[in-house]
Coordinates of C-alpha atoms in Angstrom, one line a residue:
X1 CA -66.7 140.7 102.6
X2 CA -65.2 138.3 103.9
X3 CA -62.8 139.2 106.3
X4 CA -59.3 137.8 105.1
X5 CA -60.8 140.3 102.3
X6 CA -60.9 142.2 104.3
X7 CA -57.8 142.1 106.5
X8 CA -55.8 142.5 102.5
X9 CA -57.7 145.4 101.5
X10 CA -57.1 147.4 104.4
X11 CA -53.7 146.4 104.2
X12 CA -53.8 147.3 101.1
X13 CA -54.6 150.9 101.3
X14 CA -52.7 151.4 104.3
X15 CA -49.5 150.0 102.0
X16 CA -50.2 153.1 99.3
X17 CA -51.3 155.7 102.5
X18 CA -47.8 155.4 104.1
X19 CA -46.0 155.1 100.4
X20 CA -47.9 157.3 98.6
X21 CA -45.6 160.4 98.9
X22 CA -42.7 157.9 97.3
X23 CA -44.5 157.0 94.3
X24 CA -45.2 161.5 93.6
X25 CA -42.0 161.1 93.5
X26 CA -41.0 158.2 91.8
X27 CA -38.2 158.7 89.5
X28 CA -36.7 155.4 86.4
X29 CA -34.6 153.3 87.9
X30 CA -33.3 152.2 84.1
X31 CA -29.3 151.9 83.6
X32 CA -28.4 153.7 81.0
X33 CA -29.0 152.1 77.5
X34 CA -25.3 151.6 75.6
X35 CA -25.8 152.8 71.7
X36 CA -25.4 149.8 69.1
X37 CA -21.4 150.7 69.4
X38 CA -20.4 151.0 73.0
X39 CA -21.2 147.1 73.2
X40 CA -21.5 143.8 70.7
X41 CA -25.2 142.3 70.3
X42 CA -24.0 138.2 70.7
X43 CA -23.3 137.0 67.0
X44 CA -26.7 135.9 64.6
X45 CA -24.7 132.9 63.8
X46 CA -24.4 131.7 67.0
X47 CA -26.6 128.3 68.3
X48 CA -29.2 128.9 70.2
X49 CA -28.8 128.2 74.0
X50 CA -32.0 125.4 75.1
X51 CA -31.5 126.3 78.7
X52 CA -33.5 129.7 80.5
X53 CA -33.0 132.5 79.7
X54 CA -30.1 134.7 81.3
X55 CA -27.7 131.4 82.2
X56 CA -24.1 132.1 81.6
X57 CA -23.3 130.6 78.3
X58 CA -21.2 127.6 77.3
X59 CA -18.2 126.9 75.7
X60 CA -17.6 130.1 73.6
X61 CA -18.4 129.7 70.1
X62 CA -16.3 129.6 66.8
X63 CA -14.9 133.0 65.2
X64 CA -16.4 131.3 62.5
X65 CA -14.4 131.1 58.4
X66 CA -18.2 131.7 57.6
X67 CA -17.3 135.5 58.5
X68 CA -13.8 135.1 56.1
X69 CA -14.8 138.3 54.6
X70 CA -15.8 140.7 57.6
X71 CA -13.2 142.6 57.6
X72 CA -13.3 141.5 61.1
X73 CA -13.8 139.1 63.9
X74 CA -17.5 137.7 65.5
X75 CA -17.5 139.7 68.5
X76 CA -17.7 142.9 65.6
X77 CA -19.6 145.7 67.5
X78 CA -16.6 146.8 70.7
X79 CA -15.7 150.2 71.1
X80 CA -12.6 151.2 68.9
X81 CA -9.4 151.9 70.6
X82 CA -10.0 154.6 72.3
X83 CA -13.3 154.6 73.0
X84 CA -15.1 156.0 76.3
X85 CA -15.6 153.5 78.6
X86 CA -19.7 153.5 79.5
X87 CA -21.0 155.7 82.3
X88 CA -21.2 153.0 85.0
X89 CA -24.5 153.7 87.8
X90 CA -27.4 155.8 86.3
X91 CA -27.6 158.2 89.0
X92 CA -30.9 160.8 90.2
X93 CA -30.8 164.9 89.1
X94 CA -28.8 165.8 91.5
X95 CA -29.3 167.9 94.8
X96 CA -27.5 171.2 95.3
X97 CA -25.0 171.2 98.2
X98 CA -23.2 173.8 99.6
X99 CA -19.8 174.1 100.7
X100 CA -18.8 177.0 102.0
X101 CA -14.9 178.3 103.2
X102 CA -15.5 176.9 106.6
X103 CA -16.0 173.9 106.8
X104 CA -18.7 171.3 104.8
X105 CA -22.1 169.3 105.4
X106 CA -19.7 166.9 103.1
X107 CA -18.7 165.5 107.4
X108 CA -15.5 164.5 108.2
X109 CA -12.7 164.1 105.5
X110 CA -13.3 160.5 104.6
X111 CA -10.1 158.1 102.9
X112 CA -8.3 154.7 102.5
X113 CA -5.1 156.4 102.7
X114 CA -3.5 158.2 105.7
X115 CA -0.1 158.7 106.3
X116 CA 2.3 156.2 104.7
X117 CA 0.8 156.5 100.8
X118 CA -1.2 159.4 100.9
X119 CA -0.9 163.0 100.2
X120 CA -1.7 164.5 103.2
X121 CA -4.9 166.2 105.1
X122 CA -5.3 169.8 102.8
X123 CA -3.8 168.8 99.8
X124 CA -7.4 170.5 97.9
X125 CA -8.1 173.7 101.0
X126 CA -6.6 175.9 99.4
X127 CA -7.9 174.8 95.1
X128 CA -10.7 176.1 93.7
X129 CA -13.9 173.9 94.0
X130 CA -15.3 173.5 90.3
X131 CA -11.2 174.1 89.1
X132 CA -10.6 170.8 91.4
X133 CA -14.2 168.8 90.6
X134 CA -12.7 169.1 86.3
X135 CA -9.5 168.5 87.0
X136 CA -11.2 165.0 88.8
X137 CA -13.7 164.8 86.1
X138 CA -11.0 163.7 83.0
X139 CA -7.6 162.2 84.9
X140 CA -7.1 159.0 86.5
X141 CA -7.6 156.5 88.2
X142 CA -9.1 156.1 85.0
X143 CA -6.2 155.4 82.8
X144 CA -4.1 152.3 81.9
X145 CA -0.6 153.2 82.1
X146 CA 0.7 152.4 85.4
X147 CA 2.4 155.6 86.8
X148 CA -0.9 157.9 86.2
X149 CA -3.2 155.5 87.4
X150 CA -1.4 155.1 90.0
X151 CA -0.9 158.5 91.3
X152 CA -4.7 159.0 90.1
X153 CA -5.0 155.9 92.8
X154 CA -4.0 157.2 95.5
X155 CA -4.9 161.3 95.7
X156 CA -8.1 159.8 95.9
X157 CA -7.8 157.8 98.2
X158 CA -6.6 159.9 100.2
X159 CA -8.2 161.6 103.5
X160 CA -8.7 165.3 103.8
X161 CA -11.4 167.5 103.6
X162 CA -12.2 169.4 100.2
X163 CA -11.7 171.8 98.6
X164 CA -13.8 175.0 99.5
X165 CA -16.3 176.8 97.4
X166 CA -19.4 176.1 96.1
X167 CA -20.9 172.9 94.8
X168 CA -23.9 171.5 92.9
X169 CA -22.3 167.7 93.7
X170 CA -20.9 166.2 97.3
X171 CA -17.1 166.0 96.1
X172 CA -16.7 163.0 98.2
X173 CA -19.5 161.5 95.7
X174 CA -16.9 162.3 93.1
X175 CA -14.5 160.5 94.3
X176 CA -16.3 157.2 95.0
X177 CA -17.9 157.7 91.1
X178 CA -14.4 158.0 89.9
X179 CA -13.1 154.8 91.3
X180 CA -16.2 152.7 90.3
X181 CA -15.8 153.8 86.7
X182 CA -11.4 152.7 87.4
X183 CA -12.7 149.6 88.6
X184 CA -11.4 149.8 91.5
X185 CA -14.2 148.2 92.8
X186 CA -13.4 147.5 96.5
X187 CA -11.8 150.6 96.7
X188 CA -14.5 152.2 96.3
X189 CA -16.7 149.9 98.7
X190 CA -15.0 150.9 101.3
X191 CA -14.1 154.6 100.7
X192 CA -17.8 154.7 100.6
X193 CA -18.4 153.2 103.8
X194 CA -16.5 155.4 105.9
X195 CA -18.5 159.0 104.7
X196 CA -21.3 160.7 104.8
X197 CA -23.0 163.6 103.9
X198 CA -26.8 164.6 105.3
X199 CA -30.1 165.7 103.2
X200 CA -28.3 164.8 99.8
X201 CA -29.9 161.5 97.8
X202 CA -27.9 162.1 95.0
X203 CA -24.5 160.9 97.5
X204 CA -26.4 158.8 98.6
X205 CA -27.4 156.2 95.3
X206 CA -23.8 156.1 94.8
X207 CA -22.6 155.4 98.7
X208 CA -25.5 152.5 98.0
X209 CA -24.2 151.4 94.8
X210 CA -20.6 151.2 95.3
X211 CA -21.6 149.1 98.7
X212 CA -23.4 146.7 97.2
X213 CA -20.9 146.2 94.0
X214 CA -18.6 145.7 96.6
X215 CA -20.4 142.3 97.5
X216 CA -20.2 144.1 101.7
X217 CA -23.1 142.8 102.9
X218 CA -22.5 144.0 106.5
X219 CA -23.0 147.2 105.2
X220 CA -25.5 146.6 102.1
X221 CA -28.1 147.1 104.6
X222 CA -26.9 148.8 108.0
X223 CA -26.9 152.8 107.8
X224 CA -25.1 154.2 105.0
X225 CA -28.2 152.8 102.8
X226 CA -30.5 154.1 106.1
X227 CA -32.2 155.5 102.1
X228 CA -34.0 152.8 101.6
X229 CA -36.6 153.4 104.4
X230 CA -38.4 156.0 102.8
X231 CA -36.8 156.5 99.4
X232 CA -39.2 155.7 96.2
X233 CA -37.6 154.2 93.0
X234 CA -36.8 151.5 91.9
X235 CA -33.6 150.8 93.4
X236 CA -34.2 151.8 97.3
X237 CA -38.0 149.6 97.1
X238 CA -35.9 146.5 95.5
X239 CA -32.7 147.0 98.6
X240 CA -35.6 147.0 100.9
X241 CA -37.6 144.6 100.0
X242 CA -34.4 142.0 100.3
X243 CA -33.4 143.7 103.8
X244 CA -36.0 143.6 104.6
X245 CA -36.7 139.6 103.7
X246 CA -32.9 139.2 105.0
X247 CA -34.3 140.8 108.9
X248 CA -36.8 138.0 109.2
X249 CA -39.0 141.3 108.6
X250 CA -41.5 139.4 105.6
X251 CA -44.5 141.3 106.0
X252 CA -42.4 144.1 105.0
X253 CA -40.3 142.6 102.4
X254 CA -43.4 141.4 100.9
X255 CA -45.5 144.4 101.1
X256 CA -42.8 145.9 99.1
X257 CA -43.2 143.5 96.3
X258 CA -46.6 143.4 96.1
X259 CA -45.6 147.6 95.9
X260 CA -43.3 147.7 93.1
X261 CA -46.2 145.6 91.4
X262 CA -48.6 147.3 91.4
X263 CA -46.1 150.4 90.0
X264 CA -45.2 147.9 86.9
X265 CA -41.7 147.0 87.9
X266 CA -42.3 143.1 89.4
X267 CA -39.0 141.6 88.4
X268 CA -38.8 137.5 88.1
X269 CA -34.8 137.5 88.6
X270 CA -35.3 139.9 91.1
X271 CA -37.6 137.8 93.5
X272 CA -35.2 134.3 92.7
X273 CA -32.9 136.2 93.9
X274 CA -34.0 137.2 96.7
X275 CA -35.1 134.0 97.0
X276 CA -31.8 132.2 96.4
X277 CA -29.6 134.3 98.8
X278 CA -32.2 133.4 102.0
X279 CA -32.6 130.2 101.1
X280 CA -28.0 129.6 100.5
X281 CA -29.5 127.4 96.9
X282 CA -28.5 129.6 94.6
X283 CA -30.4 128.9 91.3
X284 CA -29.6 131.5 88.5
X285 CA -32.7 133.8 88.4
X286 CA -33.9 134.1 84.2
X287 CA -33.4 136.9 81.6
X288 CA -32.7 140.5 84.5
X289 CA -34.6 143.1 81.3
X290 CA -33.4 146.1 84.2
X291 CA -30.2 144.9 86.2
X292 CA -29.0 147.5 89.1
X293 CA -26.4 147.0 91.5
X294 CA -28.4 145.4 94.1
X295 CA -29.2 142.6 91.6
X296 CA -25.5 142.4 91.3
X297 CA -25.3 141.6 94.9
X298 CA -27.7 139.8 94.8
X299 CA -26.0 137.7 92.6
X300 CA -22.5 137.7 93.9
X301 CA -24.0 137.1 97.8
X302 CA -25.8 133.7 96.1
X303 CA -22.7 132.8 94.7
X304 CA -24.0 133.1 91.2
X305 CA -21.7 134.3 88.0
X306 CA -22.8 137.8 86.5
X307 CA -24.3 137.1 83.1
X308 CA -22.7 138.7 80.5
X309 CA -26.0 140.9 79.3
X310 CA -26.0 142.5 83.1
X311 CA -22.0 143.2 82.3
X312 CA -23.7 144.8 79.1
X313 CA -25.8 146.8 80.2
X314 CA -23.8 148.3 83.8
X315 CA -20.2 149.9 82.9
X316 CA -17.6 149.0 84.7
X317 CA -17.6 147.2 87.3
X318 CA -20.3 144.5 86.2
X319 CA -17.7 144.3 82.8
X320 CA -14.5 143.5 86.1
X321 CA -16.8 140.9 87.8
X322 CA -17.0 138.8 84.5
X323 CA -13.8 138.6 83.4
X324 CA -11.6 138.1 86.5
X325 CA -15.4 135.2 87.4
X326 CA -13.6 132.1 85.6
X327 CA -16.6 130.5 85.1
X328 CA -17.7 132.6 83.3
X329 CA -17.4 130.8 79.2
X330 CA -14.1 132.8 78.0
X331 CA -15.5 134.3 75.5
X332 CA -17.7 136.5 77.8
X333 CA -15.1 137.3 80.3
X334 CA -13.6 138.6 76.5
X335 CA -15.6 140.7 75.7
X336 CA -16.5 142.6 79.4
X337 CA -12.1 142.5 79.0
X338 CA -12.3 144.8 75.6
X339 CA -14.7 146.7 77.2
X340 CA -13.0 148.4 79.7
X341 CA -9.0 147.5 79.1
X342 CA -8.7 150.8 78.4
X343 CA -10.0 152.1 81.9
X344 CA -7.1 149.8 83.3
X345 CA -8.6 147.8 85.5
X346 CA -7.4 144.7 84.0
X347 CA -3.9 143.3 84.2
X348 CA -1.6 142.0 81.7
X349 CA -1.7 138.7 83.6
X350 CA -5.5 139.0 82.8
X351 CA -5.6 139.8 79.8
X352 CA -2.9 137.1 78.7
X353 CA -5.2 134.6 80.6
X354 CA -8.2 135.7 79.0
X355 CA -5.9 135.6 75.2
X356 CA -5.0 132.2 75.9
X357 CA -8.4 131.1 76.7
X358 CA -10.1 131.9 73.8
X359 CA -11.0 128.6 70.6
X360 CA -10.0 130.7 67.7
X361 CA -10.3 129.1 63.8
X362 CA -6.9 128.5 62.2
X363 CA -7.7 130.4 59.0
X364 CA -8.3 133.5 61.1
X365 CA -5.2 133.2 63.0
X366 CA -3.2 133.1 59.4
X367 CA -4.5 136.7 58.5
X368 CA -3.9 138.2 62.0
X369 CA -2.0 140.8 59.9
X370 CA -4.2 141.7 58.3
X371 CA -6.9 142.1 59.8
X372 CA -5.9 143.2 63.2
X373 CA -6.2 146.5 62.7
X374 CA -9.3 146.9 61.8
X375 CA -11.0 144.9 64.8
X376 CA -10.8 146.5 68.0
X377 CA -8.0 146.6 70.4
X378 CA -7.9 143.9 72.2
X379 CA -9.0 140.8 70.0
X380 CA -6.2 142.3 67.8
X381 CA -3.6 141.9 69.9
X382 CA -5.2 138.5 70.3
X383 CA -5.1 136.8 66.8
X384 CA -1.1 139.1 67.0
X385 CA 0.1 137.5 69.9
X386 CA -1.1 134.2 69.0
X387 CA 0.2 134.5 65.3
X388 CA 3.1 135.3 66.9
X389 CA 3.4 131.8 69.7
X390 CA 2.6 129.3 66.5
X391 CA 4.6 131.2 64.1
X392 CA 8.0 129.4 63.4
X393 CA 10.0 131.5 61.1
X394 CA 12.1 134.1 64.0
X395 CA 11.5 136.8 61.0
X396 CA 7.8 136.5 61.0
X397 CA 7.3 135.9 64.7
X398 CA 9.2 139.7 65.0
X399 CA 6.7 141.2 62.6
X400 CA 4.1 140.0 63.6
X401 CA 4.6 141.1 67.5
X402 CA 6.0 144.3 66.0
X403 CA 2.7 145.4 63.8
X404 CA 1.1 144.6 67.8
X405 CA 3.4 147.1 69.7
X406 CA 2.7 149.5 66.9
X407 CA -1.2 149.3 67.2
X408 CA -1.3 149.0 70.9
X409 CA 1.5 152.3 70.8
X410 CA -1.3 153.7 68.4
X411 CA -4.6 153.4 71.0
X412 CA -2.5 155.0 73.8
X413 CA -2.4 151.9 75.3
X414 CA 2.0 150.3 75.3
X415 CA 3.2 150.0 78.5
X416 CA -0.5 147.8 78.8
X417 CA 0.5 145.6 75.1
X418 CA 4.1 145.4 75.6
X419 CA 3.7 143.5 79.5
X420 CA 0.8 141.2 77.3
X421 CA 3.3 140.6 75.2
X422 CA 6.8 140.6 76.5
X423 CA 6.9 136.5 77.1
X424 CA 6.9 136.0 73.3
X425 CA 9.1 139.2 72.6
X426 CA 10.8 136.7 75.6
X427 CA 11.3 134.2 72.9
X428 CA 12.4 135.6 70.3
X429 CA 16.9 136.0 69.4
X430 CA 18.2 139.4 68.1
X431 CA 19.5 138.2 64.3
X432 CA 20.2 139.7 61.1
X433 CA 16.5 139.2 60.6
X434 CA 15.3 141.1 63.5
X435 CA 17.6 144.0 63.6
X436 CA 15.3 145.9 62.3
X437 CA 13.6 145.5 65.5
X438 CA 15.6 145.6 68.0
X439 CA 14.8 149.2 69.6
X440 CA 11.0 148.9 69.6
X441 CA 11.6 145.3 71.7
X442 CA 14.0 146.2 74.0
X443 CA 11.9 149.4 74.7
X444 CA 9.1 147.5 74.6
X445 CA 10.4 145.0 77.8
X446 CA 11.5 147.4 79.5
X447 CA 8.2 148.0 80.1
X448 CA 7.4 145.0 80.3
X449 CA 10.2 145.0 83.3
X450 CA 12.2 142.0 81.6
X451 CA 15.2 143.7 82.5
X452 CA 17.7 140.3 80.8
X453 CA 16.1 140.0 77.6
X454 CA 16.1 144.1 76.9
X455 CA 20.2 144.3 77.7
X456 CA 20.5 141.1 75.6
X457 CA 18.6 143.6 72.0
X458 CA 20.5 146.1 73.8
X459 CA 23.9 145.4 72.8
X460 CA 24.6 147.3 69.7
X461 CA 23.0 150.4 70.8
X462 CA 24.7 152.6 73.4
X463 CA 21.2 154.4 74.7
X464 CA 19.1 151.9 75.4
X465 CA 22.2 149.9 77.4
X466 CA 21.8 153.1 79.5
X467 CA 18.1 153.2 79.1
X468 CA 18.3 149.5 81.0
X469 CA 21.1 150.0 83.5
X470 CA 18.7 153.1 84.9
X471 CA 15.9 150.4 85.5
X472 CA 17.2 147.6 86.2
X473 CA 19.7 150.1 88.6
X474 CA 22.8 146.8 88.4
X475 CA 25.7 148.3 89.7
X476 CA 27.4 146.2 86.8
X477 CA 25.0 147.9 83.7
X478 CA 25.4 151.4 85.4
X479 CA 29.4 150.9 85.8
X480 CA 29.7 150.5 82.7
X481 CA 27.5 152.9 81.2
X482 CA 29.4 155.6 82.8
X483 CA 31.9 156.1 79.5
X484 CA 27.9 155.4 77.4
X485 CA 27.2 159.2 79.2
X486 CA 30.0 160.5 78.6
X487 CA 29.6 160.0 74.8
X488 CA 26.5 161.1 75.2
X489 CA 27.8 164.6 77.3
X490 CA 30.4 165.5 73.7
X491 CA 26.8 164.8 72.1
X492 CA 25.2 167.4 73.3
X493 CA 27.8 170.1 71.6
X494 CA 27.2 168.9 67.4
X495 CA 23.4 167.7 67.9
X496 CA 22.6 168.6 64.3
X497 CA 25.0 166.1 63.2
X498 CA 23.3 163.0 65.8
X499 CA 19.2 161.6 65.0
X500 CA 19.6 160.7 68.7
X501 CA 21.2 164.3 70.4
X502 CA 17.6 164.2 72.2
X503 CA 17.7 161.2 72.9
X504 CA 20.5 160.7 74.6
X505 CA 19.0 163.6 76.9
X506 CA 16.8 162.5 78.0
X507 CA 19.1 159.9 79.5
X508 CA 21.2 162.2 80.0
X509 CA 19.1 164.7 82.5
X510 CA 16.9 161.6 84.2
X511 CA 19.9 160.3 85.1
X512 CA 20.7 163.4 86.7
X513 CA 17.1 163.8 88.6
X514 CA 17.5 160.8 89.3
X515 CA 20.3 161.9 91.4
X516 CA 22.4 158.5 89.5
X517 CA 26.2 159.2 90.0
X518 CA 27.1 160.5 86.6
X519 CA 30.5 161.2 84.9
X520 CA 31.8 164.9 85.5
X521 CA 31.3 166.7 82.1
X522 CA 27.8 164.6 81.7
X523 CA 27.4 165.8 84.8
X524 CA 27.3 169.0 83.4
X525 CA 25.5 168.4 80.2
X526 CA 22.4 167.5 81.9
X527 CA 22.6 170.5 83.7
X528 CA 22.0 172.2 80.4
X529 CA 19.3 170.2 79.1
X530 CA 16.8 171.2 81.4
X531 CA 17.0 174.6 80.1
X532 CA 17.3 174.1 76.3
X533 CA 14.2 173.5 74.5
X534 CA 13.6 170.2 72.8
X535 CA 11.7 169.6 69.7
X536 CA 8.4 167.5 70.4
X537 CA 5.4 167.9 72.0
X538 CA 5.0 170.5 75.0
X539 CA 2.1 171.9 77.2
X540 CA 1.4 175.6 77.4
X541 CA 3.9 177.9 79.0
X542 CA 0.0 178.7 81.3
X543 CA -0.7 175.5 81.4
X544 CA 3.1 174.6 82.9
X545 CA 3.3 178.0 85.0
X546 CA -0.2 176.7 86.5
X547 CA 1.8 173.4 87.4
X548 CA 4.8 174.7 88.4
X549 CA 2.7 176.9 91.9
X550 CA 0.5 174.5 92.4
X551 CA 3.6 171.9 93.1
X552 CA 5.3 174.4 95.2
X553 CA 1.6 174.8 97.7
X554 CA 1.2 171.7 99.8
X555 CA -2.3 173.6 100.2
X556 CA -2.7 173.0 96.6
X557 CA -0.7 169.3 96.6
X558 CA -4.8 167.3 94.8
X559 CA -4.8 170.3 92.4
X560 CA -1.0 169.4 91.0
X561 CA -1.1 166.3 91.0
X562 CA -4.2 166.5 88.7
X563 CA -2.9 168.4 86.8
X564 CA 0.3 167.2 86.1
X565 CA -1.0 163.6 85.4
X566 CA -3.8 165.2 83.2
X567 CA -1.5 167.2 81.1
X568 CA 0.6 163.6 80.7
X569 CA -2.0 161.9 79.6
X570 CA -3.6 164.6 77.6
X571 CA 0.1 165.0 75.6
X572 CA 1.9 161.2 76.2
X573 CA 5.7 160.5 76.7
X574 CA 6.4 159.3 73.2
X575 CA 6.5 162.8 71.8
X576 CA 6.9 165.1 74.2
X577 CA 9.5 167.2 74.5
X578 CA 13.0 166.1 76.8
X579 CA 13.2 168.8 78.9
X580 CA 9.3 169.1 79.7
X581 CA 9.6 165.2 80.9
X582 CA 12.7 166.1 82.4
X583 CA 10.7 168.9 84.8
X584 CA 7.6 166.6 85.2
X585 CA 9.8 163.7 87.0
X586 CA 12.0 166.9 88.7
X587 CA 8.3 168.2 90.4
X588 CA 6.8 164.9 91.2
X589 CA 9.9 164.5 93.4
X590 CA 9.9 168.3 94.6
X591 CA 6.2 166.9 96.0
X592 CA 8.7 163.8 97.9
X593 CA 6.5 161.4 95.0
X594 CA 10.2 159.8 94.0
X595 CA 8.9 156.3 93.4
X596 CA 6.3 157.8 90.8
X597 CA 9.0 160.0 89.3
X598 CA 11.3 157.1 88.6
X599 CA 7.9 155.0 86.8
X600 CA 7.5 157.6 84.7
X601 CA 10.9 158.4 83.7
X602 CA 11.3 154.4 82.5
X603 CA 8.8 154.4 81.3
X604 CA 9.9 158.2 79.0
X605 CA 12.9 155.9 78.8
X606 CA 11.1 153.0 77.0
X607 CA 8.8 155.2 74.6
X608 CA 10.4 158.2 73.7
X609 CA 10.6 158.4 70.2
X610 CA 13.2 161.1 68.5
X611 CA 12.1 163.9 65.8
X612 CA 14.4 161.9 63.5
X613 CA 13.1 158.4 63.8
X614 CA 9.5 159.7 64.5
X615 CA 9.7 161.1 60.6
X616 CA 10.8 158.1 59.2
X617 CA 8.0 156.8 60.8
X618 CA 11.0 153.5 61.8
X619 CA 9.9 153.2 65.2

């Protein structure tokens, strides 16, 4: 045996001796595999791409005429409206974490909000651990409703100690995961970089994932990811390889890369990305068979766009990165947006830009009204938006927009839909042929914060006139609305004769809750509204009692926010009984959440549908 071969043999033997214990605990690093209905395969009619696999595609494919008989578009296998968003990252089975009433292994309280905008450091001190975890798992910030999303975002980011009690997972782990699921990538990375939980493999993996998605180069190879030096699964070995190479420790990098190859986890794309980052010569890596957050981090470090094939396998954070990168083809950005639109992670402005960049054949646009109800939410909105934008006849334009709003309402996405379509509504003027849509358009324009245009559509509707005055806070409109408020007070004495009785009660109750000056008769009527039992959806008496109890205790403030947002998310504002909506707004004010209370009140005014209107189907 030659000297060089002997050295190679001894070196390899040493590597396996050192890393043997890690391999004994080898775990699969495969990201979650989505079901066929969770994401669209490439359309079969797409021409083959002559470039290497994994490169970004070129211009978007047209939605072909040969699919005219199909009930959906070329991009037709996306999740249906309301479908759950796939898990954003793969996490190994969590190790038990014991959290006692006094003290916690999670370290000192961490959070990006402390003081203004936060809820306070002791908001979990009086809450049961298991209950808090359950509420956090199902509540915002993963919401397309802007008020609920903001409440959830600020709650998760508030610097606070975790709730006491036994737990299988660290509370900070759950907080970071919720931020990732909501597409709040930078917030998740910032929170992860602050936190430390000793001897918790579950936490360290989520922490590293968030740091990598956030492209925090200063933390990717620092103390926060120290687990990479000892763990033996693919994720950590890949991160170890990169960090060693970046530090100039080529021996460790090469040896770790050899270990990956020996275990059948050689990854040419990963090796190419490491070389691209270190050489500062970015080259498309080709197909990435089993992408993870390390691949995404390296793509970002190399200045390369995230391929849509990677986003399909990794969920919300990767899809958000794809849709926000203007270098990606319009079709790829559309597909990514469709996947995450229900999470609230994509704004109406972003959706408009993506929608208007799509290449849609005129034949498909002509059939928008019949096709839109049968395709996923965003695709339907894209078709109807394009059709309405080019429709020259006002009556037909109004009909298309009304359909878009109706579909958005059915999908539980009316605030986002109104913001998305608001500019098209603004091109219309009230006319005899559009009178049927006046209230719906005024409400949608309120949601889109287009108060001037909303006032035009509300001219002949006293309820919406008052709602516009409350929303805009315009002094002249509020003064003019005083007469309407007095009329609303009179209507409370004869509820059966007024189909808008409940709507007017909602206006009075919310105006009073928000501290708006009311005439004496209206003020007196508003005081009685909250004690009435109006028709509509309502949480159980037990649920409301639990919420009110939590609101009254600052040490349960986190639980109170989760209970309130969860109840609103489950019941919606459209059909919620007016007295319940008013109670929710007052509870937010009790918690000193005045801005959120005002936002919720305006959303309620713009979405409420009186029972008579709902029964007749006029909304």
